[in-house]
PDB file of C-alpha atoms in Angstrom:
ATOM      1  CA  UNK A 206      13.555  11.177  11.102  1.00 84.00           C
ATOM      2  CA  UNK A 207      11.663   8.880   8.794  1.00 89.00           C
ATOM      3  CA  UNK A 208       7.648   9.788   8.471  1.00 95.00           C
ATOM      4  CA  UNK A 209       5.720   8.107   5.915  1.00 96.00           C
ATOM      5  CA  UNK A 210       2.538   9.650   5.420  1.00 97.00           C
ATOM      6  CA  UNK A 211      -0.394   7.211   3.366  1.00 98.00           C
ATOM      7  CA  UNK A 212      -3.503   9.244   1.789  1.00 98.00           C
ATOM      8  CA  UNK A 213      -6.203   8.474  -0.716  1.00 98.00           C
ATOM      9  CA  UNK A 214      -8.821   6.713   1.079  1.00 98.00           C
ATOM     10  CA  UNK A 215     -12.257   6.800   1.339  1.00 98.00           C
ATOM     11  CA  UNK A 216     -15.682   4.784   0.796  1.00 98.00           C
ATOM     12  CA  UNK A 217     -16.325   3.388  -2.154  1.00 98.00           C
ATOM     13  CA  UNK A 218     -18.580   0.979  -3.752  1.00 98.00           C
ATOM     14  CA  UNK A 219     -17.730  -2.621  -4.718  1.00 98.00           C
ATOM     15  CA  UNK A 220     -16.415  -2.710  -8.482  1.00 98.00           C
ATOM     16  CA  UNK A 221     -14.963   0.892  -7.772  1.00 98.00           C
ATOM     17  CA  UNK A 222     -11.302   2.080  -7.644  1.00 98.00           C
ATOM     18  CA  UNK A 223      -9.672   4.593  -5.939  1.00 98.00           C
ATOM     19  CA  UNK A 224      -5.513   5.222  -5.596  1.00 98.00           C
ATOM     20  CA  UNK A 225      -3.611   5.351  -2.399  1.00 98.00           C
ATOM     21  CA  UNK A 226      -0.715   7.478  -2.134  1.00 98.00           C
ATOM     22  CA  UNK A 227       2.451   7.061   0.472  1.00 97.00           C
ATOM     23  CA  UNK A 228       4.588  10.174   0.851  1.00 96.00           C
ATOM     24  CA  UNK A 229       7.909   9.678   2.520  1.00 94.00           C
ATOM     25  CA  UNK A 230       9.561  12.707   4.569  1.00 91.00           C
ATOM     26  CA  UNK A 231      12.954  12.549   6.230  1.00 88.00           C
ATOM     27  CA  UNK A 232      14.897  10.178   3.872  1.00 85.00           C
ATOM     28  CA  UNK A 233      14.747   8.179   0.462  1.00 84.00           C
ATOM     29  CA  UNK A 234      13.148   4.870  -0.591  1.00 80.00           C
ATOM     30  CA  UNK A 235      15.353   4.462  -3.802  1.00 80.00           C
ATOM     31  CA  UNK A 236      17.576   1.768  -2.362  1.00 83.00           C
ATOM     32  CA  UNK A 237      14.543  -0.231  -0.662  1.00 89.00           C
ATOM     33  CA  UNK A 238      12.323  -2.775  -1.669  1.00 94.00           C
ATOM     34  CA  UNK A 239       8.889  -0.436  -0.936  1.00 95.00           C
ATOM     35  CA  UNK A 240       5.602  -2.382  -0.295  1.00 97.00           C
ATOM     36  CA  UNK A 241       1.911  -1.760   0.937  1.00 98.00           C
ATOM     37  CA  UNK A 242      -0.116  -3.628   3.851  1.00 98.00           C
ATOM     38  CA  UNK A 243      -3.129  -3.670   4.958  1.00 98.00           C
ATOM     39  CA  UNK A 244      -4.954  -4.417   8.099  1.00 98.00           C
ATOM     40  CA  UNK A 245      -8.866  -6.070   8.143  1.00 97.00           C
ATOM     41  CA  UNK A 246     -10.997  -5.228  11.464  1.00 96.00           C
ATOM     42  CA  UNK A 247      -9.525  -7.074  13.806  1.00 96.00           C
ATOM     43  CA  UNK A 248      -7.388  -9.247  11.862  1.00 97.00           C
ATOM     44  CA  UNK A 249      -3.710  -8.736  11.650  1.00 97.00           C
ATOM     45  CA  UNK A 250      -1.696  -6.806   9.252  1.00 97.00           C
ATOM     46  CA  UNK A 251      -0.602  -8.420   6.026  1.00 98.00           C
ATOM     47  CA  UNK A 252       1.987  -7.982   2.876  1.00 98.00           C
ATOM     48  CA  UNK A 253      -0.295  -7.489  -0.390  1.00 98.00           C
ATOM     49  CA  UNK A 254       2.078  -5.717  -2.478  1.00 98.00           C
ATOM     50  CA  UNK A 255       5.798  -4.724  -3.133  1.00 98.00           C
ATOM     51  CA  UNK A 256       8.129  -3.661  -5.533  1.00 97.00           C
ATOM     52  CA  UNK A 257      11.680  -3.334  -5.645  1.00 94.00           C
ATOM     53  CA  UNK A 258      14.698  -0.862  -7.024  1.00 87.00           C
ATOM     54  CA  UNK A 259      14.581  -2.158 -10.714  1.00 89.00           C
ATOM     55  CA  UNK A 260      10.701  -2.063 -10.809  1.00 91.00           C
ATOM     56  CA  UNK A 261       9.902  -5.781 -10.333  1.00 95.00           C
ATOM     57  CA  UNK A 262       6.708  -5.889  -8.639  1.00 97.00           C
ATOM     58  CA  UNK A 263       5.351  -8.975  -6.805  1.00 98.00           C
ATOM     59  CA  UNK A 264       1.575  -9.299  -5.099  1.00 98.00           C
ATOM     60  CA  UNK A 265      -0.397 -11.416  -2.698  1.00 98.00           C
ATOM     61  CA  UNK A 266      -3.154 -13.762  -4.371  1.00 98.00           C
ATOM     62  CA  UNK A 267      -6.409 -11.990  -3.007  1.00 97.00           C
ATOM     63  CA  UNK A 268      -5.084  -8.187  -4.844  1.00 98.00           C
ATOM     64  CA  UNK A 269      -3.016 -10.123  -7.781  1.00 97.00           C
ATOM     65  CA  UNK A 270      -4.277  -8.453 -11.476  1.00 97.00           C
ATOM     66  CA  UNK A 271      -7.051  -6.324  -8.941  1.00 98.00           C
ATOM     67  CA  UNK A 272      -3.812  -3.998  -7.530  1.00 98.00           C
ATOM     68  CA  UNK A 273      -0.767  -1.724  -9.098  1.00 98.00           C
ATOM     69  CA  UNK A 274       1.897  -0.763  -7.411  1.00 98.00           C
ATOM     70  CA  UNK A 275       4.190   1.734  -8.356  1.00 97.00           C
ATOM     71  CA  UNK A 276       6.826   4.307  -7.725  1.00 94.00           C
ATOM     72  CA  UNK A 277       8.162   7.730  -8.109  1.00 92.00           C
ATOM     73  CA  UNK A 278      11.532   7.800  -6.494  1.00 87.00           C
ATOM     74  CA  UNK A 279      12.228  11.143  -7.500  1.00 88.00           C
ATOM     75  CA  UNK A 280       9.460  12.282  -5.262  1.00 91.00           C
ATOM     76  CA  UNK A 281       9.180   9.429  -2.661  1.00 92.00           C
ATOM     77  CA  UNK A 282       6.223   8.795  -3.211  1.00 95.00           C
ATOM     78  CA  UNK A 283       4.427   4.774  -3.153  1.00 96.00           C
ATOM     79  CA  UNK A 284       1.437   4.315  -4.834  1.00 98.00           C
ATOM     80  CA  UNK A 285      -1.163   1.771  -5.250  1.00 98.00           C
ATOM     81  CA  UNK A 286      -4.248   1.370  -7.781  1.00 98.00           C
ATOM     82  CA  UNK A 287      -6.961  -0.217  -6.111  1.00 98.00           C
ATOM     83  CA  UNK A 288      -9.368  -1.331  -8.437  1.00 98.00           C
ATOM     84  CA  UNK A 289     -12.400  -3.827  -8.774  1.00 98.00           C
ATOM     85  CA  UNK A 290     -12.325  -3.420  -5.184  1.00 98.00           C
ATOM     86  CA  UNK A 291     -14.074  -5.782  -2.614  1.00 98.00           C
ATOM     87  CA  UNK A 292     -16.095  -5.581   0.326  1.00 98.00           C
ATOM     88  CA  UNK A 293     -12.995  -8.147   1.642  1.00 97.00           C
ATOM     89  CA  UNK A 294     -10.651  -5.409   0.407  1.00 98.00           C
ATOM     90  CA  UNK A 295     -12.035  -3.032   3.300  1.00 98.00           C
ATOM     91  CA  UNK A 296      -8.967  -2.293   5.603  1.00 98.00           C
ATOM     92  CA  UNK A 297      -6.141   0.081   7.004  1.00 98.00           C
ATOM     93  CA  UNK A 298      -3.521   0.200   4.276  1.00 98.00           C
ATOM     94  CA  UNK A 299      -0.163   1.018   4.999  1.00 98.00           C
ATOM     95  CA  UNK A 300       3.423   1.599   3.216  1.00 97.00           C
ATOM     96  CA  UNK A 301       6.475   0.364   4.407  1.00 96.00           C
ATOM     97  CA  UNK A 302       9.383  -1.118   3.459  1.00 94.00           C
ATOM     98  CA  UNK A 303       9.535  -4.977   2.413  1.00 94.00           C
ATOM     99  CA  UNK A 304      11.114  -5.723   6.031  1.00 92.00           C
ATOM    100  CA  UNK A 305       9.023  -2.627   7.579  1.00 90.00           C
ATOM    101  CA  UNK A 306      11.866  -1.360   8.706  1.00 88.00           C
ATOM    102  CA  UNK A 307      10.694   1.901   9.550  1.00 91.00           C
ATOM    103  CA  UNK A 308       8.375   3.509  11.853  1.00 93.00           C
ATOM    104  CA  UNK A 309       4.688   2.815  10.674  1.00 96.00           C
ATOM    105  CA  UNK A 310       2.373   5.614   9.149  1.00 96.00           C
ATOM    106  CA  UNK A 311      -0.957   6.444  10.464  1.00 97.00           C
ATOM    107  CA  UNK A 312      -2.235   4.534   7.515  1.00 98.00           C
ATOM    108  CA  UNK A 313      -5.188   5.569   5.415  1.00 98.00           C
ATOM    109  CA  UNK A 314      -8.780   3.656   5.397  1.00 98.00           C
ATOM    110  CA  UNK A 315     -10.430   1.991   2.764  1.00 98.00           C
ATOM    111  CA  UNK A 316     -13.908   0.828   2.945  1.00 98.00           C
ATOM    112  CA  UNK A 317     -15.670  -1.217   0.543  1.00 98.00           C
ATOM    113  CA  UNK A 318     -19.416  -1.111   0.877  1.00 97.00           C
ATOM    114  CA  UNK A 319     -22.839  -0.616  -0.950  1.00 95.00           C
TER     115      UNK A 319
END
């Protein structure tokens, strides 16, 4: 059974940086298109990152040049650098694949605030 497991969050303040990790259990991302979402209070969940098997990455406009994302398939493990972060940037991220095909994580917090 697929688990993906997202960690690194936390409360930081705007300008700061911190890295979120995504640890999948149960199978192997290698073949997939891997990306990370996030979900605002009480908005809806959104695509802001994802990367694909040859390392082509691709990014939504409010993260583009603020966000990384990047991948160890020998450990599969997601990542994402988070920096010159925003009060706007405050959400549940998430990892999935590009279709999120597979079950969702409990997804780690990020809060951006003075």
């Amino acid at each position: 059974q697929v688990q993906l497991v997202e960690s690194g969050g936390g409360l930081v303040q705007p300008g700061g940086s911190l890295t979120l990790s995504c640890k999948l259990s149960g199978g192997s991302f290698s073949f997939y298109a891997m990306a990370w979402y996030r979900q605002p209070p009480g908005k809806e969940r959104e695509l802001i990152a994802h990367i694909i098997s040859d390392g082509s990455t691709n990014y939504a406009n409010s993260v583009k040049d603020r966000f990384t994302i990047s991948r160890d398939s020998a450990e599969n493990t997601l990542y994402l650098q988070l920096d010159s972060l925003r009060p706007e940037d405050t959400a549940v991220y998430y990892c999935n694949t590009l279709t999120a095909g597979w079950t969702w994580g409990q997804g780690t917090q990020v809060t951006v605030s003075s």
